[in-house]
Coordinates of C-alpha atoms in Angstrom, one line a residue:
X1 CA -41.9 0.6 -113.1
X2 CA -45.1 1.7 -111.6
X3 CA -44.5 -1.0 -108.7
X4 CA -40.9 0.5 -108.1
X5 CA -42.1 4.1 -107.7
X6 CA -45.2 2.7 -105.7
X7 CA -42.3 1.1 -103.4
X8 CA -40.1 4.3 -103.3
X9 CA -43.0 6.3 -102.4
X10 CA -44.5 3.9 -99.5
X11 CA -40.6 3.7 -97.8
X12 CA -40.2 7.9 -98.3
X13 CA -43.8 7.9 -96.4
X14 CA -43.1 5.3 -94.0
X15 CA -39.5 7.6 -93.1
X16 CA -41.0 11.6 -93.2
X17 CA -43.8 9.9 -90.6
X18 CA -42.0 8.3 -87.9
X19 CA -39.1 11.2 -88.3
X20 CA -37.7 11.5 -84.5
X21 CA -37.0 15.4 -84.2
X22 CA -35.1 16.8 -80.9
X23 CA -36.5 19.4 -78.7
X24 CA -34.5 22.1 -80.5
X25 CA -36.3 21.3 -84.1
X26 CA -40.0 21.1 -82.4
X27 CA -39.3 24.8 -80.9
X28 CA -38.5 25.7 -84.3
X29 CA -41.8 24.8 -86.1
X30 CA -43.9 25.6 -82.7
X31 CA -46.9 27.7 -83.9
X32 CA -46.4 31.4 -82.1
X33 CA -50.1 30.6 -80.7
X34 CA -48.1 28.1 -78.2
X35 CA -46.8 31.4 -76.5
X36 CA -48.2 33.9 -77.9
X37 CA -45.8 36.7 -76.5
X38 CA -42.6 35.5 -77.8
X39 CA -41.7 35.9 -81.3
X40 CA -40.3 33.2 -83.3
X41 CA -37.2 35.5 -83.9
X42 CA -37.4 35.3 -79.6
X43 CA -37.6 31.6 -79.6
X44 CA -34.7 31.1 -82.4
X45 CA -32.6 33.7 -80.5
X46 CA -33.5 31.4 -77.5
X47 CA -31.9 28.6 -79.2
X48 CA -28.8 30.0 -80.2
X49 CA -28.0 31.8 -76.9
X50 CA -28.4 28.7 -75.4
X51 CA -26.7 26.4 -77.9
X52 CA -23.5 29.2 -77.3
X53 CA -23.7 28.3 -73.8
X54 CA -25.2 31.9 -72.7
X55 CA -28.1 33.1 -70.9
X56 CA -31.1 32.6 -73.2
X57 CA -32.7 35.7 -71.6
X58 CA -35.1 37.5 -74.3
X59 CA -37.4 40.5 -74.4
X60 CA -40.8 39.6 -74.6
X61 CA -44.2 41.2 -76.1
X62 CA -45.3 41.9 -73.0
X63 CA -42.2 44.4 -72.1
X64 CA -40.7 41.9 -69.7
X65 CA -38.3 39.0 -69.6
X66 CA -38.5 35.5 -71.0
X67 CA -35.8 32.8 -70.5
X68 CA -35.1 29.7 -72.2
X69 CA -34.1 27.7 -68.7
X70 CA -33.3 24.2 -70.1
X71 CA -32.8 22.5 -73.6
X72 CA -32.1 19.2 -74.5
X73 CA -32.9 16.7 -76.5
X74 CA -36.0 15.6 -75.2
X75 CA -36.6 18.4 -72.8
X76 CA -37.8 22.2 -72.8
X77 CA -37.9 24.7 -70.1
X78 CA -39.0 28.3 -70.2
X79 CA -39.7 30.8 -67.3
X80 CA -41.9 33.5 -69.6
X81 CA -42.4 35.7 -66.8
X82 CA -42.6 36.1 -63.2
X83 CA -46.0 34.4 -62.9
X84 CA -45.7 31.9 -65.7
X85 CA -43.6 28.8 -66.8
X86 CA -43.8 25.9 -69.4
X87 CA -42.2 22.4 -69.9
X88 CA -42.3 20.6 -73.0
X89 CA -41.0 16.7 -73.1
X90 CA -40.7 14.8 -75.8
X91 CA -42.3 11.0 -75.5
X92 CA -42.1 8.2 -77.2
X93 CA -45.1 6.1 -78.7
X94 CA -44.1 3.1 -80.6
X95 CA -42.6 5.0 -83.6
X96 CA -44.4 8.5 -83.1
X97 CA -43.1 11.4 -80.7
X98 CA -45.3 13.0 -78.6
X99 CA -45.0 16.0 -76.8
X100 CA -46.2 17.0 -73.3
X101 CA -46.6 20.7 -72.5
X102 CA -47.2 21.5 -69.0
X103 CA -48.4 25.4 -68.4
X104 CA -48.0 26.5 -64.6
X105 CA -49.8 29.9 -64.1
X106 CA -49.5 31.9 -60.8
X107 CA -47.7 33.5 -57.7
X108 CA -49.0 32.7 -54.4
X109 CA -51.5 30.3 -55.4
X110 CA -49.9 28.1 -58.7
X111 CA -52.2 26.1 -61.0
X112 CA -50.9 24.0 -64.1
X113 CA -52.6 22.9 -67.4
X114 CA -51.2 19.5 -69.1
X115 CA -51.5 19.6 -73.3
X116 CA -50.3 16.7 -75.8
X117 CA -49.2 17.0 -79.3
X118 CA -47.8 15.4 -82.0
X119 CA -43.9 16.3 -83.0
X120 CA -46.1 18.6 -85.6
X121 CA -48.1 20.5 -83.4
X122 CA -51.2 18.8 -83.7
X123 CA -53.5 18.7 -80.7
X124 CA -54.1 15.4 -79.2
X125 CA -56.8 14.9 -76.5
X126 CA -55.8 15.0 -73.2
X127 CA -57.8 12.2 -72.4
X128 CA -55.7 9.5 -74.2
X129 CA -52.3 9.8 -72.0
X130 CA -53.5 10.9 -68.4
X131 CA -56.4 11.4 -66.1
X132 CA -56.4 14.7 -64.4
X133 CA -57.1 15.2 -61.0
X134 CA -60.7 17.2 -60.4
X135 CA -58.9 20.0 -58.4
X136 CA -56.5 22.4 -59.0
X137 CA -53.1 20.8 -59.0
X138 CA -49.5 22.0 -60.4
X139 CA -47.4 19.6 -62.3
X140 CA -43.9 19.3 -62.9
X141 CA -42.3 17.1 -65.6
X142 CA -39.0 15.3 -65.1
X143 CA -36.7 14.2 -68.4
X144 CA -34.5 11.9 -66.4
X145 CA -37.4 9.2 -66.1
X146 CA -40.0 10.6 -68.3
X147 CA -42.1 10.8 -65.3
X148 CA -45.0 13.7 -64.7
X149 CA -45.3 14.7 -60.8
X150 CA -49.2 16.0 -59.9
X151 CA -49.8 18.0 -56.6
X152 CA -53.1 18.8 -55.7
X153 CA -54.7 19.6 -52.2
X154 CA -57.7 17.8 -51.1
X155 CA -59.7 20.3 -48.6
X156 CA -60.6 17.8 -46.1
X157 CA -63.6 18.9 -43.8
X158 CA -63.0 19.9 -39.9
X159 CA -66.1 19.0 -37.5
X160 CA -68.3 22.2 -37.4
X161 CA -66.5 23.3 -33.9
X162 CA -63.5 24.4 -36.0
X163 CA -63.8 27.3 -38.4
X164 CA -61.5 26.6 -41.3
X165 CA -60.9 23.4 -43.2
X166 CA -57.6 21.6 -43.5
X167 CA -55.6 21.5 -46.8
X168 CA -53.7 17.5 -47.6
X169 CA -51.3 17.9 -50.1
X170 CA -51.2 15.0 -52.1
X171 CA -48.5 14.2 -54.4
X172 CA -48.6 11.7 -57.0
X173 CA -45.6 10.9 -59.4
X174 CA -47.3 9.2 -62.9
X175 CA -44.6 7.4 -65.4
X176 CA -44.5 7.2 -69.1
X177 CA -45.6 3.5 -69.8
X178 CA -45.2 4.3 -73.8
X179 CA -48.7 4.4 -74.1
X180 CA -49.9 7.1 -71.3
X181 CA -48.7 8.4 -68.0
X182 CA -50.0 6.0 -65.0

């Protein structure tokens, strides 16, 4: 009898730890610290509006408007305000799901940050999944091929007779290989 209970518990544990969830489900359990000026109700309203085929626009805590622009089984994109965007992509790593979060800030000069989480929103070390550039960059996720495009500018020093540095835009597309972006 004890052996049967242990087997049943082991099966239950295996199923629950490898449970696959949708992006909508991930957003429903997302800690409010991920987007501090959207309340839990704001997120739920956005999901309801999007699923009803309506514009998913809500009033945020900063007296502005935020919009859930795209939502699929694996991807979500928010325009948080005029200077902040948030993208999330569900990635498969063996039996577990990871969530890659790209935050982009700025209007004229834009900069992104990249974070990784389990599908239960436990933070993971970024360096395990991507080698980030040393300089400022912007990033864009692509759900279609699970890729991440990073755009940065390298400053090229001109000869001393010229007064300003020249900027070279470098764009790198990294593909998810099941373990990391390469």
